[in-house]
Amino acid sequence: DGGITQSPKYLFRKEGQNVTLSCEQNLNHDAMYWYRQDPGQGLRLIYYSQIVNDFQKGDIAEGYSVSREKKESFPLTVTSAQKNPTAFYLCASSIRGLQTQYFGPGTRLLVL
Amino acid sequence: AQTVTQSQPEMSVQEAETVTLSCTYDTSENNYYLFWYKQPPSRQMILVIRQEAYKQQNATENRFSVNFQKAAKSFSLKISDSQLGDTAMYFCAFMKSDYGGSQGNLIFGKGTKLSVKP
């Protein structure tokens, strides 16, 4: 089955700790995205990548980092510099040039 | 900067009835795409419908249709024959389309919570 997987489903972070959220897709999509969703809000773009080994900052990149070493994978690291990391994180992907983004099931990050 | 506004935080509809969700957007772009996404309690974001701004014809997908008014910058979603499974948050989203057709930022509204009642 083709799709986007995110793990873990729930993640707990301690103060000062870096944590990494996984996003994998087997749709052969070129572009991948990370969004953050807060209660009562729409989604906001953190980072996106149009091609392997290249990525761009979105609207709220501070305190986050990404890598794109493989086409299938786009992990997001929430660093200790992100002071308010509690949120729902959604990964998406799209075929380059077709504009429609498809989403994974999300990861809920909570701070202990 | 582009903005998307959904003025109805919550709505409810009886099963089998029709409901319309509103969305307005602000942009100086001429070429762009508009989307409606559905987020049920599972929180998975699901594409409902998409509209290209250069197309005058309104998009339809089974029971879902849009009323796209480009001059008014309005993009409403109509759900016909509402079903219990339509209960969800609905998000309107905007994406500009540059000449090369490359993708970038989806700008989301804050959502409308729709409840379908039996």
Coordinates of N, CA and C in Angstrom, one line a residue:
Chain A
D1 N 0.8 -1.2 0.0 CA 0.0 0.0 0.0 C 0.9 1.2 0.0
G2 N 0.6 2.2 -0.9 CA 1.4 3.4 -0.9 C 0.8 4.4 0.1
G3 N 1.7 5.2 0.7 CA 1.2 6.1 1.7 C 2.4 6.8 2.4
I4 N 2.0 7.6 3.4 CA 2.9 8.4 4.2 C 2.8 7.8 5.7
T5 N 3.9 7.5 6.3 CA 3.9 7.1 7.6 C 4.6 8.0 8.5
Q6 N 4.1 8.2 9.7 CA 4.8 9.1 10.7 C 5.0 8.3 12.0
S7 N 6.1 8.4 12.6 CA 6.3 7.8 13.9 C 7.2 8.7 14.8
P8 N 7.0 8.5 16.1 CA 5.9 7.8 16.7 C 4.6 8.5 16.7
K9 N 3.5 7.9 17.2 CA 2.2 8.5 17.2 C 2.2 9.6 18.3
Y10 N 2.8 9.3 19.4 CA 3.0 10.2 20.6 C 4.4 10.3 21.0
L11 N 4.9 11.4 21.3 CA 6.3 11.6 21.7 C 6.3 12.6 22.9
F12 N 7.2 12.2 23.9 CA 7.3 13.1 25.0 C 8.7 13.6 25.1
R13 N 8.8 14.9 25.3 CA 10.1 15.6 25.4 C 10.4 16.2 26.7
K14 N 11.6 16.0 27.2 CA 12.0 16.6 28.5 C 12.6 17.9 28.2
E15 N 12.7 18.8 29.2 CA 13.3 20.1 29.0 C 14.8 20.0 28.5
G16 N 15.1 20.7 27.5 CA 16.5 20.7 27.0 C 16.9 19.6 26.1
Q17 N 15.9 18.8 25.8 CA 16.1 17.6 25.0 C 15.8 17.8 23.5
N18 N 16.6 17.3 22.6 CA 16.2 17.3 21.2 C 15.5 16.0 20.9
V19 N 14.4 16.1 20.1 CA 13.7 14.9 19.7 C 13.5 14.9 18.2
T20 N 13.4 13.7 17.6 CA 13.3 13.6 16.1 C 12.0 12.9 15.7
L21 N 11.2 13.5 14.8 CA 10.0 12.9 14.3 C 10.3 12.3 12.9
S22 N 9.8 11.1 12.7 CA 10.0 10.5 11.5 C 8.9 10.7 10.5
C23 N 9.2 10.8 9.2 CA 8.3 10.8 8.1 C 8.8 10.1 6.9
E24 N 8.1 9.1 6.5 CA 8.5 8.2 5.4 C 7.4 8.1 4.4
Q25 N 7.7 8.2 3.1 CA 6.7 8.0 2.0 C 7.2 7.1 1.0
N26 N 6.2 6.2 0.4 CA 6.6 5.3 -0.6 C 5.7 5.6 -1.9
L27 N 5.4 6.9 -2.0 CA 4.6 7.4 -3.2 C 5.4 7.8 -4.3
N28 N 6.8 7.8 -4.1 CA 7.7 8.3 -5.1 C 7.5 9.8 -5.4
H29 N 7.1 10.5 -4.3 CA 6.9 12.0 -4.4 C 8.2 12.7 -4.2
D30 N 8.4 13.8 -5.0 CA 9.6 14.6 -4.9 C 9.6 15.5 -3.7
A31 N 8.5 16.1 -3.4 CA 8.4 17.2 -2.4 C 7.8 16.7 -1.1
M32 N 8.4 17.1 0.0 CA 7.9 16.8 1.3 C 7.9 18.0 2.2
Y33 N 6.9 18.0 3.2 CA 6.6 19.2 4.0 C 6.4 18.8 5.5
W34 N 6.7 19.7 6.3 CA 6.3 19.6 7.8 C 5.5 20.8 8.2
Y35 N 4.4 20.4 8.8 CA 3.5 21.5 9.4 C 3.3 21.3 10.9
R36 N 2.9 22.4 11.5 CA 2.6 22.3 12.9 C 1.1 22.8 13.1
Q37 N 0.4 22.1 13.9 CA -1.0 22.5 14.2 C -1.2 22.6 15.7
D38 N -1.6 23.8 16.1 CA -2.0 24.1 17.5 C -3.5 24.1 17.7
P39 N -4.0 23.9 18.9 CA -5.4 23.9 19.1 C -6.1 25.1 18.6
G40 N -7.2 24.8 17.8 CA -8.0 25.9 17.3 C -7.3 26.7 16.2
Q41 N -6.3 26.1 15.6 CA -5.6 26.8 14.6 C -5.5 25.9 13.3
G42 N -5.2 26.6 12.2 CA -4.9 25.8 11.0 C -3.4 25.4 11.1
L43 N -3.0 24.8 10.0 CA -1.6 24.4 9.9 C -0.6 25.5 9.5
R44 N 0.6 25.4 10.0 CA 1.6 26.4 9.7 C 2.8 25.6 9.2
L45 N 3.5 26.1 8.1 CA 4.6 25.4 7.5 C 5.9 25.6 8.3
I46 N 6.6 24.5 8.6 CA 7.8 24.6 9.3 C 9.0 24.6 8.3
Y47 N 9.1 23.5 7.5 CA 10.1 23.3 6.5 C 9.5 22.6 5.3
Y48 N 10.1 22.8 4.1 CA 9.8 21.9 3.0 C 11.0 21.6 2.2
S49 N 10.9 20.6 1.4 CA 12.0 20.1 0.5 C 11.4 19.7 -0.8
Q50 N 11.9 20.3 -1.9 CA 11.5 19.9 -3.2 C 12.3 18.8 -3.8
I51 N 13.5 18.6 -3.3 CA 14.4 17.6 -3.9 C 15.4 17.1 -2.9
V52 N 15.9 16.0 -3.1 CA 16.9 15.4 -2.1 C 18.1 16.4 -1.9
N53 N 18.5 16.5 -0.7 CA 19.7 17.3 -0.3 C 19.4 18.8 -0.4
D54 N 18.1 19.2 -0.5 CA 17.8 20.6 -0.5 C 16.5 20.8 0.3
F55 N 16.4 21.9 1.1 CA 15.2 22.2 1.8 C 15.1 23.7 2.1
Q56 N 13.9 24.2 2.4 CA 13.7 25.6 2.6 C 12.9 25.8 3.9
K57 N 13.2 27.0 4.6 CA 12.4 27.3 5.8 C 11.0 27.7 5.4
G58 N 10.1 27.4 6.2 CA 8.7 27.9 6.1 C 8.5 29.1 7.0
D59 N 7.3 29.2 7.5 CA 6.9 30.4 8.3 C 7.4 30.4 9.7
I60 N 7.6 29.2 10.3 CA 8.0 29.0 11.7 C 9.1 28.1 11.9
A61 N 10.2 28.3 11.2 CA 11.4 27.3 11.2 C 12.2 27.4 12.5
E62 N 12.1 28.5 13.2 CA 13.0 28.7 14.4 C 12.8 27.6 15.4
G63 N 13.9 26.9 15.8 CA 13.9 25.9 16.8 C 13.7 24.5 16.2
Y64 N 13.6 24.4 14.9 CA 13.5 23.1 14.2 C 14.6 22.9 13.2
S65 N 14.9 21.7 12.9 CA 15.9 21.4 11.8 C 15.4 20.1 11.1
V66 N 15.8 20.0 9.8 CA 15.4 18.9 9.0 C 16.6 18.4 8.2
S67 N 16.5 17.3 7.6 CA 17.4 16.7 6.6 C 16.6 16.0 5.5
R68 N 17.3 15.9 4.3 CA 16.6 15.2 3.2 C 17.7 14.4 2.5
E69 N 18.1 13.3 3.1 CA 19.2 12.5 2.5 C 18.7 11.5 1.5
K70 N 17.4 11.1 1.7 CA 16.8 10.2 0.8 C 15.4 10.7 0.3
K71 N 15.0 10.3 -0.8 CA 13.8 10.8 -1.4 C 12.6 10.4 -0.5
E72 N 12.7 9.2 0.1 CA 11.5 8.7 0.9 C 11.4 9.3 2.3
S73 N 12.4 10.0 2.8 CA 12.5 10.3 4.2 C 12.7 11.8 4.4
F74 N 12.0 12.4 5.4 CA 12.2 13.8 5.7 C 12.0 14.0 7.2
P75 N 13.0 13.6 8.0 CA 12.9 13.7 9.5 C 12.9 15.1 10.0
L76 N 12.2 15.4 11.0 CA 12.1 16.7 11.7 C 12.7 16.6 13.1
T77 N 13.7 17.5 13.4 CA 14.2 17.5 14.8 C 13.7 18.8 15.5
V78 N 13.1 18.5 16.6 CA 12.6 19.7 17.5 C 13.7 19.9 18.5
T79 N 14.4 21.0 18.4 CA 15.6 21.3 19.3 C 15.2 21.9 20.6
S80 N 16.1 22.0 21.5 CA 15.8 22.6 22.8 C 15.6 24.1 22.6
A81 N 15.9 24.7 21.5 CA 15.7 26.1 21.2 C 14.2 26.4 20.9
Q82 N 13.4 25.3 20.7 CA 12.0 25.5 20.5 C 11.3 25.5 21.8
K83 N 10.9 26.7 22.3 CA 10.4 26.9 23.7 C 9.0 26.4 23.9
N84 N 8.2 26.3 22.8 CA 6.8 25.9 23.0 C 6.5 24.7 22.0
P85 N 7.1 23.6 22.2 CA 7.0 22.5 21.2 C 5.7 21.7 21.2
T86 N 4.9 21.9 22.2 CA 3.7 21.0 22.4 C 2.7 21.4 21.2
A87 N 2.5 20.4 20.4 CA 1.6 20.6 19.2 C 1.4 19.3 18.5
F88 N 0.6 19.3 17.4 CA 0.4 18.2 16.6 C 1.2 18.4 15.3
Y89 N 2.1 17.5 14.9 CA 2.9 17.7 13.7 C 2.5 16.8 12.6
L90 N 2.3 17.4 11.4 CA 1.9 16.7 10.2 C 2.9 16.8 9.1
C91 N 3.2 15.7 8.5 CA 4.1 15.6 7.4 C 3.2 15.4 6.1
A92 N 3.6 16.0 5.0 CA 2.9 15.8 3.8 C 3.9 15.6 2.6
S93 N 3.4 15.2 1.5 CA 4.2 15.0 0.3 C 3.4 15.3 -0.9
S94 N 4.1 15.6 -2.0 CA 3.4 15.9 -3.3 C 4.3 15.5 -4.4
I95 N 3.7 15.2 -5.6 CA 4.4 15.1 -6.8 C 4.8 16.5 -7.3
R96 N 6.1 16.7 -7.5 CA 6.6 18.0 -7.9 C 5.8 18.5 -9.1
G97 N 5.2 19.7 -9.0 CA 4.5 20.3 -10.1 C 3.0 20.0 -10.1
L98 N 2.5 19.3 -9.2 CA 1.0 19.0 -9.2 C 0.3 19.6 -8.0
Q99 N 1.0 20.3 -7.2 CA 0.4 21.1 -6.1 C -0.4 20.5 -5.0
T100 N -1.0 19.3 -5.2 CA -1.8 18.7 -4.2 C -0.9 17.9 -3.2
Q101 N -1.1 18.3 -1.9 CA -0.3 17.7 -0.9 C -1.1 16.6 -0.2
Y102 N -0.5 15.5 0.1 CA -1.2 14.4 0.9 C -0.5 14.2 2.2
F103 N -1.3 14.0 3.2 CA -0.8 14.1 4.6 C -0.6 12.7 5.3
G104 N 0.3 12.6 6.2 CA 0.5 11.5 7.0 C -0.5 11.6 8.2
P105 N -0.5 10.6 9.1 CA -1.4 10.5 10.3 C -1.0 11.5 11.4
G106 N 0.2 12.0 11.4 CA 0.6 13.0 12.4 C 1.3 12.4 13.7
T107 N 2.0 13.2 14.4 CA 2.7 12.9 15.6 C 2.3 14.0 16.7
R108 N 1.9 13.5 17.8 CA 1.5 14.5 18.9 C 2.7 14.6 19.8
L109 N 3.3 15.8 20.0 CA 4.4 16.0 20.8 C 4.0 16.7 22.1
L110 N 4.4 16.1 23.2 CA 4.1 16.7 24.5 C 5.4 16.9 25.3
V111 N 5.4 18.0 26.2 CA 6.5 18.3 27.0 C 6.3 17.8 28.4
L112 N 7.3 17.1 29.0 CA 7.1 16.6 30.3 C 7.6 17.7 31.3
Chain B
A1 N 1.2 39.5 1.8 CA 1.1 38.1 2.2 C -0.3 37.6 2.0
Q2 N -0.5 36.3 1.7 CA -1.8 35.8 1.5 C -2.4 35.4 2.9
T3 N -3.7 35.6 3.0 CA -4.4 35.2 4.2 C -5.7 34.4 3.8
V4 N -6.1 33.5 4.6 CA -7.3 32.7 4.4 C -8.2 32.9 5.7
T5 N -9.5 33.2 5.5 CA -10.4 33.5 6.6 C -11.6 32.5 6.5
Q6 N -11.9 31.8 7.5 CA -13.1 31.0 7.7 C -13.9 31.6 8.8
S7 N -15.0 32.2 8.5 CA -15.7 33.0 9.4 C -16.7 32.2 10.3
Q8 N -16.8 31.0 10.1 CA -17.8 30.1 10.8 C -17.0 29.1 11.7
P9 N -16.7 29.4 12.9 CA -16.0 28.4 13.8 C -16.7 27.1 13.9
E10 N -18.0 27.1 14.0 CA -18.7 25.8 14.2 C -20.0 25.9 13.4
M11 N -20.4 24.8 12.9 CA -21.7 24.6 12.2 C -22.3 23.3 12.4
S12 N -23.6 23.1 12.3 CA -24.2 21.8 12.4 C -25.3 21.7 11.4
V13 N -25.5 20.4 11.0 CA -26.5 20.2 9.9 C -27.2 18.8 10.2
Q14 N -28.4 18.7 9.8 CA -29.1 17.4 10.0 C -28.6 16.4 8.9
E15 N -28.6 15.2 9.3 CA -28.2 14.1 8.3 C -29.2 14.3 7.1
A16 N -28.6 14.1 5.9 CA -29.3 14.2 4.6 C -29.5 15.6 4.1
E17 N -29.3 16.6 4.9 CA -29.5 18.0 4.5 C -28.2 18.5 3.8
T18 N -28.3 19.8 3.3 CA -27.2 20.4 2.6 C -26.6 21.5 3.5
V19 N -25.3 21.7 3.5 CA -24.6 22.7 4.3 C -23.6 23.4 3.4
T20 N -23.4 24.7 3.7 CA -22.3 25.4 2.9 C -21.4 26.0 3.9
L21 N -20.1 25.8 3.7 CA -19.0 26.4 4.6 C -18.3 27.5 3.8
S22 N -18.1 28.6 4.5 CA -17.6 29.8 3.8 C -16.0 29.9 3.9
C23 N -15.4 30.5 2.9 CA -14.0 30.8 3.0 C -13.7 32.0 2.1
T24 N -13.0 32.9 2.6 CA -12.5 34.0 1.8 C -11.0 34.1 1.9
Y25 N -10.4 34.7 0.9 CA -8.9 34.8 0.9 C -8.5 36.1 0.4
D26 N -7.3 36.5 0.7 CA -6.7 37.7 0.2 C -5.4 37.5 -0.5
T27 N -5.3 37.9 -1.7 CA -4.1 37.7 -2.5 C -4.0 38.7 -3.6
S28 N -2.8 39.0 -4.0 CA -2.6 39.9 -5.2 C -2.2 39.0 -6.4
E29 N -2.0 37.7 -6.2 CA -1.7 36.8 -7.2 C -2.8 36.5 -8.2
N30 N -2.5 36.2 -9.4 CA -3.5 35.9 -10.4 C -3.7 34.4 -10.6
N31 N -2.5 33.7 -10.4 CA -2.5 32.2 -10.6 C -2.3 31.5 -9.2
Y32 N -3.3 30.7 -8.8 CA -3.2 30.0 -7.6 C -4.1 28.8 -7.5
Y33 N -4.0 28.1 -6.4 CA -4.9 26.9 -6.2 C -5.6 27.1 -4.9
L34 N -6.8 26.5 -4.8 CA -7.5 26.5 -3.6 C -7.9 25.1 -3.2
F35 N -8.0 24.8 -1.9 CA -8.3 23.4 -1.5 C -9.2 23.5 -0.3
W36 N -10.0 22.4 -0.2 CA -10.7 22.1 1.1 C -10.1 20.7 1.6
Y37 N -9.7 20.8 2.8 CA -9.2 19.5 3.5 C -10.2 19.3 4.7
K38 N -10.4 18.0 5.0 CA -11.2 17.5 6.1 C -10.3 16.9 7.1
Q39 N -10.5 17.2 8.4 CA -9.8 16.5 9.5 C -10.8 15.9 10.5
P40 N -11.0 14.6 10.3 CA -11.9 13.9 11.3 C -11.3 13.8 12.6
P41 N -12.0 13.2 13.6 CA -11.4 13.0 14.9 C -10.1 12.3 15.0
S42 N -9.8 11.4 14.0 CA -8.5 10.7 13.9 C -7.4 11.7 13.6
R43 N -7.7 12.9 13.2 CA -6.7 14.0 12.9 C -6.0 13.8 11.6
Q44 N -6.3 12.8 10.8 CA -5.7 12.7 9.5 C -6.3 13.7 8.6
M45 N -5.4 14.5 7.9 CA -5.9 15.5 6.9 C -6.2 14.8 5.6
I46 N -7.4 15.0 5.1 CA -7.9 14.3 3.9 C -8.3 15.4 2.9
L47 N -7.8 15.3 1.7 CA -8.2 16.2 0.6 C -9.6 16.0 0.2
V48 N -10.4 17.0 0.2 CA -11.8 16.9 -0.2 C -11.9 17.4 -1.7
I49 N -11.4 18.5 -2.0 CA -11.6 19.1 -3.3 C -10.5 20.1 -3.6
R50 N -10.3 20.4 -4.9 CA -9.2 21.3 -5.3 C -9.8 22.1 -6.5
Q51 N -9.4 23.4 -6.5 CA -9.8 24.3 -7.6 C -8.6 25.1 -8.1
E52 N -8.5 25.1 -9.4 CA -7.4 25.9 -10.0 C -8.1 27.3 -10.4
A53 N -7.4 28.4 -10.1 CA -8.0 29.7 -10.2 C -8.2 30.1 -11.7
Y54 N -7.5 29.5 -12.6 CA -7.7 29.8 -14.0 C -8.9 29.1 -14.6
K55 N -9.5 28.2 -13.9 CA -10.7 27.5 -14.4 C -11.9 28.2 -13.8
Q56 N -12.8 28.5 -14.7 CA -14.1 29.2 -14.3 C -15.1 28.2 -13.8
Q57 N -15.0 26.9 -14.3 CA -15.9 25.9 -13.8 C -15.6 25.5 -12.4
N58 N -16.7 25.4 -11.6 CA -16.5 25.0 -10.2 C -16.3 23.5 -10.1
A59 N -15.3 23.2 -9.2 CA -15.0 21.8 -9.0 C -16.1 21.0 -8.3
T60 N -16.2 19.7 -8.6 CA -17.2 18.9 -7.9 C -16.5 17.5 -7.7
E61 N -16.8 16.9 -6.5 CA -16.4 15.6 -6.2 C -17.5 14.9 -5.4
N62 N -18.3 14.2 -6.2 CA -19.5 13.4 -5.6 C -20.4 14.4 -4.9
R63 N -20.6 14.3 -3.6 CA -21.5 15.2 -2.8 C -20.9 16.5 -2.5
F64 N -19.6 16.7 -2.8 CA -18.9 18.0 -2.5 C -18.8 18.8 -3.7
S65 N -19.1 20.1 -3.6 CA -18.9 21.0 -4.7 C -18.5 22.4 -4.1
V66 N -17.9 23.2 -5.0 CA -17.5 24.5 -4.5 C -18.2 25.6 -5.3
N67 N -18.2 26.8 -4.7 CA -18.7 28.0 -5.4 C -17.5 28.9 -5.4
F68 N -16.8 29.0 -6.5 CA -15.5 29.8 -6.6 C -15.9 31.1 -7.3
Q69 N -15.7 32.2 -6.5 CA -16.0 33.6 -7.1 C -14.6 34.3 -7.0
K70 N -13.9 34.3 -8.1 CA -12.5 34.8 -8.1 C -12.5 36.3 -7.8
A71 N -13.4 37.1 -8.4 CA -13.4 38.5 -8.2 C -13.7 38.9 -6.7
A72 N -14.6 38.1 -6.1 CA -14.9 38.3 -4.7 C -13.9 37.6 -3.8
K73 N -13.0 36.8 -4.3 CA -12.1 36.1 -3.5 C -12.8 35.2 -2.5
S74 N -13.8 34.5 -3.0 CA -14.6 33.6 -2.2 C -14.5 32.2 -2.7
F75 N -14.5 31.2 -1.7 CA -14.4 29.8 -2.1 C -15.1 29.0 -1.1
S76 N -16.4 28.8 -1.3 CA -17.3 28.1 -0.3 C -17.4 26.6 -0.8
L77 N -17.6 25.8 0.2 CA -17.8 24.4 0.1 C -19.2 24.0 0.4
K78 N -19.9 23.3 -0.6 CA -21.2 22.8 -0.3 C -21.2 21.3 -0.2
I79 N -21.8 20.8 0.9 CA -21.9 19.3 1.1 C -23.4 19.0 1.0
S80 N -23.7 18.1 0.0 CA -25.0 17.7 -0.2 C -25.3 16.4 0.5
D81 N -26.5 16.1 0.9 CA -26.9 14.8 1.5 C -25.9 14.4 2.6
S82 N -25.8 15.3 3.6 CA -24.8 15.2 4.6 C -24.9 13.8 5.3
Q83 N -23.8 13.2 5.6 CA -23.7 11.9 6.3 C -23.0 12.1 7.6
L84 N -23.2 11.1 8.5 CA -22.6 11.2 9.9 C -21.1 11.2 9.7
G85 N -20.6 10.5 8.7 CA -19.1 10.5 8.5 C -18.5 11.8 8.0
D86 N -19.3 12.8 7.7 CA -18.8 14.1 7.3 C -18.5 14.9 8.5
T87 N -18.8 14.5 9.7 CA -18.5 15.2 10.9 C -16.9 15.3 11.0
A88 N -16.4 16.6 11.1 CA -15.0 16.8 11.0 C -14.7 18.3 11.1
M89 N -13.4 18.7 11.2 CA -13.0 20.0 11.0 C -12.7 20.1 9.5
Y90 N -13.1 21.3 8.9 CA -12.9 21.5 7.5 C -12.0 22.7 7.4
F91 N -10.9 22.6 6.6 CA -9.9 23.7 6.4 C -9.9 24.1 5.0
C92 N -10.0 25.4 4.8 CA -9.8 26.0 3.5 C -8.3 26.3 3.3
A93 N -7.7 26.1 2.2 CA -6.2 26.4 2.0 C -6.0 27.0 0.7
F94 N -4.9 27.8 0.6 CA -4.5 28.6 -0.6 C -3.1 28.3 -0.9
M95 N -2.7 28.1 -2.2 CA -1.4 28.0 -2.6 C -1.1 28.8 -3.9
K96 N -0.2 29.6 -3.9 CA 0.1 30.4 -5.1 C 0.9 29.4 -6.1
S97 N 0.7 29.7 -7.4 CA 1.3 28.9 -8.4 C 2.2 29.8 -9.3
D98 N 3.5 29.6 -9.2 CA 4.3 30.4 -10.0 C 4.4 29.8 -11.4
Y99 N 5.0 30.5 -12.3 CA 5.0 30.2 -13.7 C 5.5 28.7 -14.0
G100 N 6.5 28.3 -13.1 CA 7.1 27.0 -13.3 C 6.2 25.9 -12.7
G101 N 5.2 26.3 -12.0 CA 4.3 25.2 -11.4 C 4.9 24.6 -10.2
S102 N 5.9 25.2 -9.6 CA 6.5 24.6 -8.4 C 5.6 24.8 -7.2
Q103 N 5.8 23.9 -6.2 CA 4.9 24.0 -5.1 C 5.6 24.7 -3.9
G104 N 4.9 25.1 -3.0 CA 5.4 25.8 -1.9 C 4.5 25.8 -0.7
N105 N 4.2 26.9 -0.2 CA 3.5 27.0 1.1 C 2.0 26.9 0.9
L106 N 1.3 26.0 1.6 CA -0.1 26.0 1.8 C -0.5 26.9 2.9
I107 N -1.3 27.9 2.6 CA -1.8 28.8 3.7 C -3.2 28.3 4.1
F108 N -3.3 28.0 5.4 CA -4.6 27.4 5.9 C -5.4 28.5 6.7
G109 N -6.7 28.3 6.6 CA -7.6 29.0 7.5 C -7.7 28.3 8.8
K110 N -8.4 28.9 9.8 CA -8.4 28.3 11.1 C -9.4 27.1 11.3
G111 N -10.2 26.9 10.2 CA -11.1 25.8 10.2 C -12.5 26.0 10.7
T112 N -13.4 25.2 10.2 CA -14.8 25.2 10.6 C -15.2 23.8 11.2
K113 N -15.7 23.7 12.4 CA -16.0 22.4 12.9 C -17.5 22.1 12.5
L114 N -17.6 21.0 11.7 CA -18.9 20.6 11.3 C -19.4 19.4 12.0
S115 N -20.6 19.5 12.5 CA -21.3 18.4 13.2 C -22.5 18.0 12.4
V116 N -22.6 16.7 12.0 CA -23.8 16.2 11.3 C -24.6 15.4 12.4
K117 N -25.8 15.8 12.5 CA -26.7 15.2 13.6 C -27.7 14.3 13.0
P118 N -27.9 13.1 13.7 CA -28.8 12.1 13.1 C -30.3 12.6 13.3

